[in-house]
């Protein structure tokens, strides 16, 4: 629920309750006032009546209007109290029931007990009450609706900078390297919020770019010293007078420098994929390329005694820069080879929606979720730098592919599929 | 053959020129853009090895000016930049080859030789080493005038050896030469061994001398020394 919706709802509920209470109170007060007035009048008329019968007595042809007074024989019942009550009496002409207020009391006329009821028609008063209540209710309702509408618009406008900020933050993408641009609203709180956010995002962006630059530069600048090391080692091994120990040390230095170079090349590649520095995306038949690569490596399979099974139902197409497609395949294949067992097997299975490469292998030592993390190596094989699958994952993430890993009875399976494109 | 090595890293430049000098090339060095520009203006070289990031300027610029002046000079770029765009740009301005740092000197040497061969003979040439004759264009190998059929990898291996005679070659450099740098597992080193075994057998069978020697812990050497 949005903030405005929430406040509006509370406001609405509160004002409806208030409105009902006010309307009821209003109705009650008016009714009380009118009754009070009518009852006072009735009491006055009672006094008039008493004075009248003292002087004239009661005769049937009274000057009192019909329905206004009713006199009949009757004695005071025990516990009687003079009281007012509402009653309905049929109008003689219209045959409609008309509301009356009636005061009943007992009076002795010429020594005979009589029950007297004096009435006053309430029809006019009721009309008045209805008119007043209706008017009040309408005016109140209009007022309510008006304030609600006003409040809605007002808070909508007041909160507008906030929503603007929110949408800008949502669009903010670190990778694109653009600064977050926020307005300077008049409201102090929002302005402060924007300032803080601006400062924070600038700092984050700054750090991010710095780190990126560092990775790139470090990877790049390290290649020259590494080239120097390998060159010098190569010169050194030309010497004829090396002892066995020296040879071993040199070999170690050489291998370490090669590994380091591969490591930095891997990191550099990852950084470049993250920055989307590869142009020239095009449709590529990945299953065909993968098959071709596997055929190219036939000698290696033979050498390791690995059997290859392929089953391509339909070509699997992806949209990738060719360099990255090449990289993806290389890493998947060398992964399937490196973690294979002697006399193992590799399966390639492709449909137009999936491309799966599975291989026999030892059970995983790390958690499957760490499989794609950087530097999570299976085992201690020193020739692997532990970046291959992270590169695969990064390529997939950046170019709308999904990679899925499953393991069943010693068979490790990597499946690629195109993310469903939302049209 | 006159070569110019344009590389600002002194040690690397020395190594390259020492390695190439041993192959019989006359090597000169330039450490800055201005120095390289001046040397290229004053002298004519058969082959120039250029680093792209130089003090005082961009190597690509250097290649462009050189190409305008003497188009016949062979150019090999050595760079730490490994992006495809850099490679393409390098080839566009007129370089003949592109090597990414770090590289093997033996690989650089093989590329230099192949480049010079292409430039001088248009590829129609032969490499002779004692009784072994390689027809480069036809990709055919003869031992004592008898043709020896080699697999693609064995042929590449032989050519690599012939470019680096009497030089100790590391297994890693051989593996990289044969399969590119995307094979980095220990298997490739074993495969190097198996290819060398086959090549050796095929050559010796036709009556060639056994020129391939293994050097303990390092790799192999082709030659008589």
Short mmCIF file of C-alpha atoms in Angstrom, two decimals, chain A:
data_model
loop_
_atom_site.label_atom_id
_atom_site.label_comp_id
_atom_site.label_asym_id
_atom_site.label_seq_id
_atom_site.Cartn_x
_atom_site.Cartn_y
_atom_site.Cartn_z
CA UNK A 1 0.00 0.00 0.00
CA UNK A 2 1.33 3.39 -0.89
CA UNK A 3 1.91 5.98 1.76
CA UNK A 4 -0.71 8.34 0.33
CA UNK A 5 -3.27 5.61 0.03
CA UNK A 6 -2.66 4.67 3.62
CA UNK A 7 -3.07 8.20 5.00
CA UNK A 8 -6.04 8.80 2.76
CA UNK A 9 -7.75 5.70 3.96
CA UNK A 10 -7.21 6.58 7.60
CA UNK A 11 -8.39 10.09 6.93
CA UNK A 12 -11.45 8.86 5.11
CA UNK A 13 -12.43 6.42 7.83
CA UNK A 14 -11.96 9.03 10.52
CA UNK A 15 -13.98 11.65 8.69
CA UNK A 16 -16.84 9.26 7.93
CA UNK A 17 -17.09 8.39 11.62
CA UNK A 18 -16.90 12.05 12.53
CA UNK A 19 -19.49 12.84 9.90
CA UNK A 20 -21.95 10.26 11.17
CA UNK A 21 -21.47 11.36 14.75
CA UNK A 22 -21.97 15.01 13.83
CA UNK A 23 -25.06 14.23 11.81
CA UNK A 24 -26.58 12.19 14.63
CA UNK A 25 -25.76 14.83 17.22
CA UNK A 26 -27.24 17.47 15.03
CA UNK A 27 -30.42 15.53 14.54
CA UNK A 28 -30.67 14.88 18.27
CA UNK A 29 -30.21 18.51 19.20
CA UNK A 30 -32.76 19.78 16.75
CA UNK A 31 -35.25 17.17 17.83
CA UNK A 32 -34.73 18.04 21.46
CA UNK A 33 -35.19 21.74 20.75
CA UNK A 34 -38.40 21.17 18.84
CA UNK A 35 -39.86 18.81 21.43
CA UNK A 36 -38.93 21.20 24.15
CA UNK A 37 -40.78 23.96 22.34
CA UNK A 38 -43.86 21.79 21.62
CA UNK A 39 -44.00 20.47 25.15
CA UNK A 40 -43.80 23.97 26.59
CA UNK A 41 -46.65 24.97 24.35
CA UNK A 42 -48.66 21.94 25.50
CA UNK A 43 -48.08 22.87 29.14
CA UNK A 44 -49.27 26.40 28.41
CA UNK A 45 -52.36 25.00 26.73
CA UNK A 46 -53.03 22.77 29.71
CA UNK A 47 -53.07 25.85 31.90
CA UNK A 48 -55.37 27.55 29.39
CA UNK A 49 -57.65 24.54 29.47
CA UNK A 50 -57.76 24.42 33.26
CA UNK A 51 -58.61 28.09 33.42
CA UNK A 52 -61.27 27.63 30.79
CA UNK A 53 -63.08 24.77 32.52
CA UNK A 54 -63.02 26.58 35.85
CA UNK A 55 -64.98 29.34 34.27
CA UNK A 56 -67.08 27.56 31.67
CA UNK A 57 -67.04 23.83 32.36
CA UNK A 58 -66.71 21.34 29.52
CA UNK A 59 -69.33 21.11 26.82
CA UNK A 60 -69.21 18.87 23.84
CA UNK A 61 -69.02 21.71 21.39
CA UNK A 62 -65.75 22.99 22.41
CA UNK A 63 -64.01 25.68 20.45
CA UNK A 64 -60.98 23.48 20.43
CA UNK A 65 -60.04 22.20 17.05
CA UNK A 66 -60.56 18.57 16.23
CA UNK A 67 -57.88 16.21 17.43
CA UNK A 68 -56.45 18.94 19.56
CA UNK A 69 -58.08 17.89 22.71
CA UNK A 70 -59.78 14.81 23.86
CA UNK A 71 -61.77 14.65 27.04
CA UNK A 72 -63.34 11.49 28.35
CA UNK A 73 -64.43 10.07 31.62
CA UNK A 74 -61.84 8.30 33.65
CA UNK A 75 -60.29 8.17 37.07
CA UNK A 76 -56.65 8.52 37.91
CA UNK A 77 -54.96 5.14 37.84
CA UNK A 78 -52.56 4.51 40.64
CA UNK A 79 -49.02 5.67 40.05
CA UNK A 80 -50.05 7.93 37.21
CA UNK A 81 -47.67 10.61 36.19
CA UNK A 82 -48.39 13.36 33.86
CA UNK A 83 -46.46 12.58 30.69
CA UNK A 84 -45.79 13.41 27.05
CA UNK A 85 -45.96 10.84 24.32
CA UNK A 86 -45.82 10.56 20.53
CA UNK A 87 -48.90 9.31 18.84
CA UNK A 88 -50.33 8.88 15.34
CA UNK A 89 -53.82 10.02 14.53
CA UNK A 90 -55.67 9.64 11.29
CA UNK A 91 -56.41 12.83 9.47
CA UNK A 92 -60.08 13.07 8.83
CA UNK A 93 -59.72 14.40 5.30
CA UNK A 94 -56.72 12.70 3.92
CA UNK A 95 -56.99 9.46 5.89
CA UNK A 96 -53.27 9.75 6.54
CA UNK A 97 -51.66 9.09 9.85
CA UNK A 98 -50.28 12.28 11.22
CA UNK A 99 -47.78 12.46 14.11
CA UNK A 100 -48.83 14.29 17.22
CA UNK A 101 -47.29 15.09 20.56
CA UNK A 102 -49.74 14.44 23.33
CA UNK A 103 -49.94 15.51 26.95
CA UNK A 104 -52.19 13.33 29.07
CA UNK A 105 -53.48 14.40 32.50
CA UNK A 106 -56.56 13.95 34.71
CA UNK A 107 -58.75 16.84 35.61
CA UNK A 108 -62.00 17.00 37.53
CA UNK A 109 -64.62 18.86 35.62
CA UNK A 110 -67.50 19.91 37.83
CA UNK A 111 -66.44 17.31 40.35
CA UNK A 112 -66.22 14.47 37.82
CA UNK A 113 -62.83 12.94 37.05
CA UNK A 114 -61.88 13.27 33.40
CA UNK A 115 -58.93 12.07 31.40
CA UNK A 116 -57.67 14.89 29.18
CA UNK A 117 -55.25 14.58 26.26
CA UNK A 118 -54.00 17.73 24.62
CA UNK A 119 -52.21 17.28 21.32
CA UNK A 120 -50.11 19.27 18.96
CA UNK A 121 -49.46 18.23 15.40
CA UNK A 122 -45.79 17.53 14.76
CA UNK A 123 -46.04 17.41 11.01
CA UNK A 124 -44.59 20.88 10.48
CA UNK A 125 -41.87 20.33 13.02
CA UNK A 126 -40.92 17.04 11.43
CA UNK A 127 -40.66 18.71 8.07
CA UNK A 128 -38.48 21.36 9.56
CA UNK A 129 -36.32 18.74 11.21
CA UNK A 130 -35.99 16.82 7.99
CA UNK A 131 -35.12 19.92 6.02
CA UNK A 132 -32.50 21.05 8.50
CA UNK A 133 -30.98 17.61 8.87
CA UNK A 134 -30.89 17.06 5.14
CA UNK A 135 -29.28 20.42 4.49
CA UNK A 136 -26.75 19.89 7.21
CA UNK A 137 -25.93 16.42 6.01
CA UNK A 138 -25.45 17.64 2.47
CA UNK A 139 -23.29 20.54 3.46
CA UNK A 140 -21.20 18.36 5.76
CA UNK A 141 -20.80 15.69 3.10
CA UNK A 142 -19.70 18.26 0.56
CA UNK A 143 -17.25 19.69 3.04
CA UNK A 144 -15.91 16.26 3.75
CA UNK A 145 -15.53 15.34 0.11
CA UNK A 146 -13.94 18.71 -0.54
CA UNK A 147 -11.35 18.37 2.17
CA UNK A 148 -10.67 14.81 1.16
CA UNK A 149 -10.10 15.83 -2.43
CA UNK A 150 -7.98 18.77 -1.39
CA UNK A 151 -5.92 16.69 0.99
CA UNK A 152 -5.44 14.05 -1.66
CA UNK A 153 -4.21 16.56 -4.21
CA UNK A 154 -2.14 18.42 -1.71
CA UNK A 155 -0.31 15.44 -0.33
CA UNK A 156 0.10 14.14 -3.84
CA UNK A 157 1.87 17.35 -4.68
CA UNK A 158 3.80 17.51 -1.47
CA UNK A 159 5.09 13.96 -1.84
CA UNK A 160 5.77 14.34 -5.53
CA UNK A 161 9.52 15.13 -5.07
CA UNK A 162 9.80 12.02 -2.95
CA UNK A 163 8.33 9.82 -5.66
CA UNK A 164 10.49 11.54 -8.22
CA UNK A 165 13.57 10.73 -6.15
CA UNK A 166 12.40 7.17 -5.76
CA UNK A 167 12.00 6.64 -9.47
CA UNK A 168 15.41 8.17 -10.17
CA UNK A 169 17.04 5.82 -7.67
CA UNK A 170 15.28 2.90 -9.27
CA UNK A 171 16.71 3.86 -12.64
CA UNK A 172 20.17 4.40 -11.22
CA UNK A 173 22.56 1.80 -12.61
CA UNK A 174 26.05 1.61 -11.22
CA UNK A 175 27.40 -0.20 -14.24
CA UNK A 176 26.43 2.60 -16.61
CA UNK A 177 28.67 4.92 -14.65
CA UNK A 178 26.30 7.89 -14.75
CA UNK A 179 25.85 10.06 -11.68
CA UNK A 180 22.53 10.08 -9.90
CA UNK A 181 20.81 13.39 -10.71
CA UNK A 182 18.33 14.58 -8.07
CA UNK A 183 16.27 17.76 -7.83
CA UNK A 184 16.38 20.35 -5.07
CA UNK A 185 12.83 20.42 -3.72
CA UNK A 186 11.53 23.25 -1.51
CA UNK A 187 10.69 20.95 1.38
CA UNK A 188 13.66 20.75 3.69
CA UNK A 189 13.27 17.08 4.58
CA UNK A 190 13.15 16.01 0.98
CA UNK A 191 16.01 18.25 0.06
CA UNK A 192 18.12 16.77 2.80
CA UNK A 193 17.12 13.28 1.72
CA UNK A 194 18.16 14.04 -1.83
CA UNK A 195 21.42 15.54 -0.71
CA UNK A 196 22.26 12.52 1.39
CA UNK A 197 21.32 10.14 -1.39
CA UNK A 198 23.29 12.14 -3.90
CA UNK A 199 26.34 12.10 -1.72
CA UNK A 200 26.01 8.40 -1.06
CA UNK A 201 25.51 7.42 -4.67
CA UNK A 202 28.39 9.61 -5.80
CA UNK A 203 30.62 7.91 -3.28
CA UNK A 204 29.48 4.46 -4.35
CA UNK A 205 29.98 5.28 -7.99
CA UNK A 206 33.35 6.75 -7.28
CA UNK A 207 34.46 3.66 -5.37
CA UNK A 208 33.06 1.38 -8.01
CA UNK A 209 34.84 3.14 -10.84
CA UNK A 210 38.01 3.26 -8.84
CA UNK A 211 37.89 -0.43 -8.14
CA UNK A 212 37.11 -1.21 -11.74
CA UNK A 213 39.91 0.98 -12.95
CA UNK A 214 42.24 -0.61 -10.47
CA UNK A 215 41.39 -4.13 -11.63
CA UNK A 216 41.86 -3.13 -15.23
CA UNK A 217 45.05 -1.25 -14.68
CA UNK A 218 46.52 -3.83 -12.37
CA UNK A 219 45.76 -6.61 -14.80
CA UNK A 220 47.13 -4.60 -17.65
CA UNK A 221 50.23 -3.26 -16.02
CA UNK A 222 51.17 -6.64 -14.65
CA UNK A 223 51.50 -8.14 -18.09
CA UNK A 224 54.75 -6.29 -18.84
CA UNK A 225 56.65 -7.43 -15.74
CA UNK A 226 55.31 -10.91 -16.35
CA UNK A 227 56.56 -10.77 -19.91
CA UNK A 228 59.91 -9.74 -18.51
CA UNK A 229 59.98 -12.70 -16.14
CA UNK A 230 59.07 -15.24 -18.80
CA UNK A 231 61.58 -13.74 -21.22
CA UNK A 232 64.37 -13.88 -18.68
CA UNK A 233 63.46 -17.42 -17.69
CA UNK A 234 63.56 -18.43 -21.32
CA UNK A 235 66.99 -16.94 -21.66
CA UNK A 236 68.11 -18.62 -18.50
CA UNK A 237 67.07 -22.08 -19.62
CA UNK A 238 69.24 -21.77 -22.68
CA UNK A 239 72.23 -22.01 -20.37
CA UNK A 240 73.82 -25.43 -20.47
CA UNK A 241 75.18 -25.47 -16.97
CA UNK A 242 72.11 -25.68 -14.81
CA UNK A 243 71.93 -28.10 -11.95
CA UNK A 244 68.83 -30.20 -11.45
CA UNK A 245 67.74 -28.05 -8.54
CA UNK A 246 68.18 -24.85 -10.46
CA UNK A 247 66.16 -26.26 -13.30
CA UNK A 248 63.37 -27.10 -10.91
CA UNK A 249 63.38 -23.63 -9.41
CA UNK A 250 63.34 -22.04 -12.81
CA UNK A 251 60.47 -24.29 -13.84
CA UNK A 252 58.51 -23.23 -10.77
CA UNK A 253 59.13 -19.55 -11.42
CA UNK A 254 58.09 -20.01 -15.02
CA UNK A 255 54.89 -21.83 -14.18
CA UNK A 256 54.00 -19.33 -11.48
CA UNK A 257 54.42 -16.43 -13.87
CA UNK A 258 52.29 -18.15 -16.50
CA UNK A 259 49.60 -18.84 -13.95
CA UNK A 260 49.65 -15.26 -12.77
CA UNK A 261 49.33 -14.06 -16.31
CA UNK A 262 46.33 -16.31 -16.90
CA UNK A 263 44.80 -15.16 -13.65
CA UNK A 264 45.05 -11.51 -14.57
CA UNK A 265 43.83 -12.14 -18.06
CA UNK A 266 40.82 -13.86 -16.54
CA UNK A 267 40.14 -10.97 -14.17
CA UNK A 268 40.55 -8.48 -16.95
CA UNK A 269 38.13 -10.43 -19.09
CA UNK A 270 35.60 -10.51 -16.27
CA UNK A 271 35.90 -6.76 -15.79
CA UNK A 272 35.45 -6.20 -19.49
CA UNK A 273 32.37 -8.41 -19.64
CA UNK A 274 30.91 -6.57 -16.65
CA UNK A 275 31.53 -3.27 -18.40
CA UNK A 276 30.01 -4.66 -21.57
CA UNK A 277 33.05 -3.68 -23.52
CA UNK A 278 32.34 -6.26 -26.18
CA UNK A 279 30.47 -4.94 -29.15
CA UNK A 280 29.12 -6.71 -32.17
CA UNK A 281 26.49 -8.97 -30.66
CA UNK A 282 25.17 -11.39 -33.22
CA UNK A 283 23.17 -14.60 -33.47
CA UNK A 284 25.46 -17.55 -33.01
CA UNK A 285 24.71 -21.22 -33.38
CA UNK A 286 26.24 -22.22 -30.10
CA UNK A 287 25.53 -25.93 -30.36
CA UNK A 288 27.38 -26.14 -33.69
CA UNK A 289 30.33 -24.19 -32.35
CA UNK A 290 30.49 -26.35 -29.29
CA UNK A 291 30.38 -29.50 -31.38
CA UNK A 292 33.13 -28.15 -33.59
CA UNK A 293 35.26 -27.40 -30.56
CA UNK A 294 34.70 -30.87 -29.16
CA UNK A 295 35.71 -32.40 -32.52
CA UNK A 296 38.81 -30.20 -32.57
CA UNK A 297 39.82 -31.69 -29.29
CA UNK A 298 39.30 -35.25 -30.37
CA UNK A 299 42.95 -36.10 -29.91
CA UNK A 300 42.77 -34.94 -26.34
CA UNK A 301 39.70 -37.09 -25.74
CA UNK A 302 41.45 -40.07 -27.21
CA UNK A 303 44.46 -39.36 -25.12
CA UNK A 304 42.41 -39.30 -21.93
CA UNK A 305 40.17 -42.15 -23.07
CA UNK A 306 37.07 -40.01 -22.81
CA UNK A 307 34.08 -40.95 -24.92
CA UNK A 308 31.96 -38.24 -26.45
CA UNK A 309 28.23 -38.56 -27.09
CA UNK A 310 26.39 -35.89 -29.00
CA UNK A 311 22.71 -35.49 -29.57
CA UNK A 312 21.68 -32.30 -31.30
CA UNK A 313 17.94 -32.25 -31.93
CA UNK A 314 17.88 -28.65 -33.04
CA UNK A 315 20.49 -25.89 -33.14
CA UNK A 316 20.68 -23.71 -30.05
CA UNK A 317 20.99 -20.03 -30.94
CA UNK A 318 22.25 -17.23 -28.74
CA UNK A 319 22.97 -13.56 -29.15
CA UNK A 320 26.58 -12.99 -28.18
CA UNK A 321 29.70 -11.20 -29.30
CA UNK A 322 31.72 -13.90 -31.11
CA UNK A 323 34.70 -13.52 -28.79
CA UNK A 324 32.56 -14.25 -25.77
CA UNK A 325 30.83 -17.20 -27.43
CA UNK A 326 34.29 -18.62 -28.02
CA UNK A 327 35.20 -17.97 -24.41
CA UNK A 328 32.01 -19.52 -23.11
CA UNK A 329 32.63 -22.69 -25.06
CA UNK A 330 36.29 -22.88 -24.10
CA UNK A 331 35.50 -22.59 -20.43
CA UNK A 332 32.65 -25.09 -20.49
CA UNK A 333 34.70 -27.63 -22.40
CA UNK A 334 37.82 -27.27 -20.32
CA UNK A 335 35.68 -27.54 -17.21
CA UNK A 336 34.14 -30.77 -18.50
CA UNK A 337 37.60 -32.07 -19.26
CA UNK A 338 39.44 -30.94 -16.19
CA UNK A 339 37.01 -32.46 -13.73
CA UNK A 340 36.50 -35.63 -15.68
CA UNK A 341 37.71 -39.04 -14.61
CA UNK A 342 39.95 -41.32 -16.68
CA UNK A 343 37.86 -43.33 -19.14
CA UNK A 344 35.03 -40.91 -18.48
CA UNK A 345 32.33 -39.60 -20.74
CA UNK A 346 31.04 -36.29 -22.05
CA UNK A 347 27.55 -35.72 -23.36
CA UNK A 348 26.41 -32.85 -25.52
CA UNK A 349 22.70 -32.42 -25.78
CA UNK A 350 20.97 -29.59 -27.60
CA UNK A 351 17.47 -28.49 -28.45
CA UNK A 352 16.38 -25.08 -29.64
CA UNK A 353 15.70 -24.07 -26.04
CA UNK A 354 18.51 -25.79 -24.12
CA UNK A 355 22.12 -26.67 -24.50
CA UNK A 356 23.53 -29.13 -22.00
CA UNK A 357 27.03 -30.36 -21.51
CA UNK A 358 27.50 -33.10 -18.95
CA UNK A 359 30.52 -34.99 -17.82
CA UNK A 360 31.41 -37.80 -15.47
CA UNK A 361 33.38 -36.63 -12.49
CA UNK A 362 34.07 -36.77 -8.81
CA UNK A 363 31.44 -35.44 -6.42
CA UNK A 364 31.66 -31.74 -5.67
CA UNK A 365 33.70 -30.67 -2.70
CA UNK A 366 32.30 -27.17 -2.53
CA UNK A 367 28.65 -26.25 -2.31
CA UNK A 368 27.01 -26.08 -5.72
CA UNK A 369 26.16 -22.43 -5.15
CA UNK A 370 29.85 -21.63 -4.88
CA UNK A 371 30.50 -23.27 -8.20
CA UNK A 372 30.33 -20.03 -10.12
CA UNK A 373 32.18 -17.93 -7.53
CA UNK A 374 35.59 -16.58 -8.29
CA UNK A 375 38.58 -18.52 -7.06
CA UNK A 376 36.48 -21.40 -5.74
CA UNK A 377 38.58 -24.22 -6.98
CA UNK A 378 37.64 -27.85 -6.94
CA UNK A 379 40.66 -29.65 -5.61
CA UNK A 380 44.13 -28.24 -5.63
CA UNK A 381 45.00 -28.47 -9.30
CA UNK A 382 47.45 -25.63 -9.74
CA UNK A 383 46.98 -25.11 -13.44
CA UNK A 384 43.43 -23.93 -12.90
CA UNK A 385 43.02 -20.38 -11.66
CA UNK A 386 39.37 -20.81 -10.67
CA UNK A 387 37.87 -18.19 -12.92
CA UNK A 388 36.47 -20.27 -15.78
CA UNK A 389 32.96 -20.78 -14.48
CA UNK A 390 32.71 -17.24 -13.12
CA UNK A 391 33.45 -16.04 -16.63
CA UNK A 392 30.75 -18.36 -17.96
CA UNK A 393 28.29 -17.05 -15.38
CA UNK A 394 29.16 -13.43 -16.08
CA UNK A 395 28.69 -13.88 -19.82
CA UNK A 396 25.33 -15.53 -19.17
CA UNK A 397 24.22 -12.79 -16.77
CA UNK A 398 25.17 -10.00 -19.10
CA UNK A 399 23.68 -11.44 -22.25
CA UNK A 400 20.33 -12.83 -21.11
CA UNK A 401 21.30 -16.46 -20.72
CA UNK A 402 20.64 -18.76 -17.84
CA UNK A 403 23.05 -21.38 -16.66
CA UNK A 404 21.87 -24.19 -14.52
CA UNK A 405 23.94 -26.82 -12.78
CA UNK A 406 22.74 -30.24 -11.66
CA UNK A 407 24.54 -33.29 -10.41
CA UNK A 408 23.18 -36.81 -10.47
CA UNK A 409 25.05 -39.98 -9.70
CA UNK A 410 28.45 -38.59 -10.54
CA UNK A 411 27.31 -36.85 -13.69
CA UNK A 412 27.74 -33.10 -13.67
CA UNK A 413 25.48 -31.25 -16.01
CA UNK A 414 25.56 -27.63 -17.12
CA UNK A 415 22.55 -26.40 -19.03
CA UNK A 416 22.28 -23.13 -20.90
CA UNK A 417 18.95 -21.65 -21.83
CA UNK A 418 17.76 -18.33 -23.14
CA UNK A 419 15.94 -16.29 -20.55
CA UNK A 420 12.35 -15.91 -21.57
CA UNK A 421 12.20 -12.59 -23.29
CA UNK A 422 9.41 -10.37 -22.11
CA UNK A 423 8.06 -8.83 -25.26
#
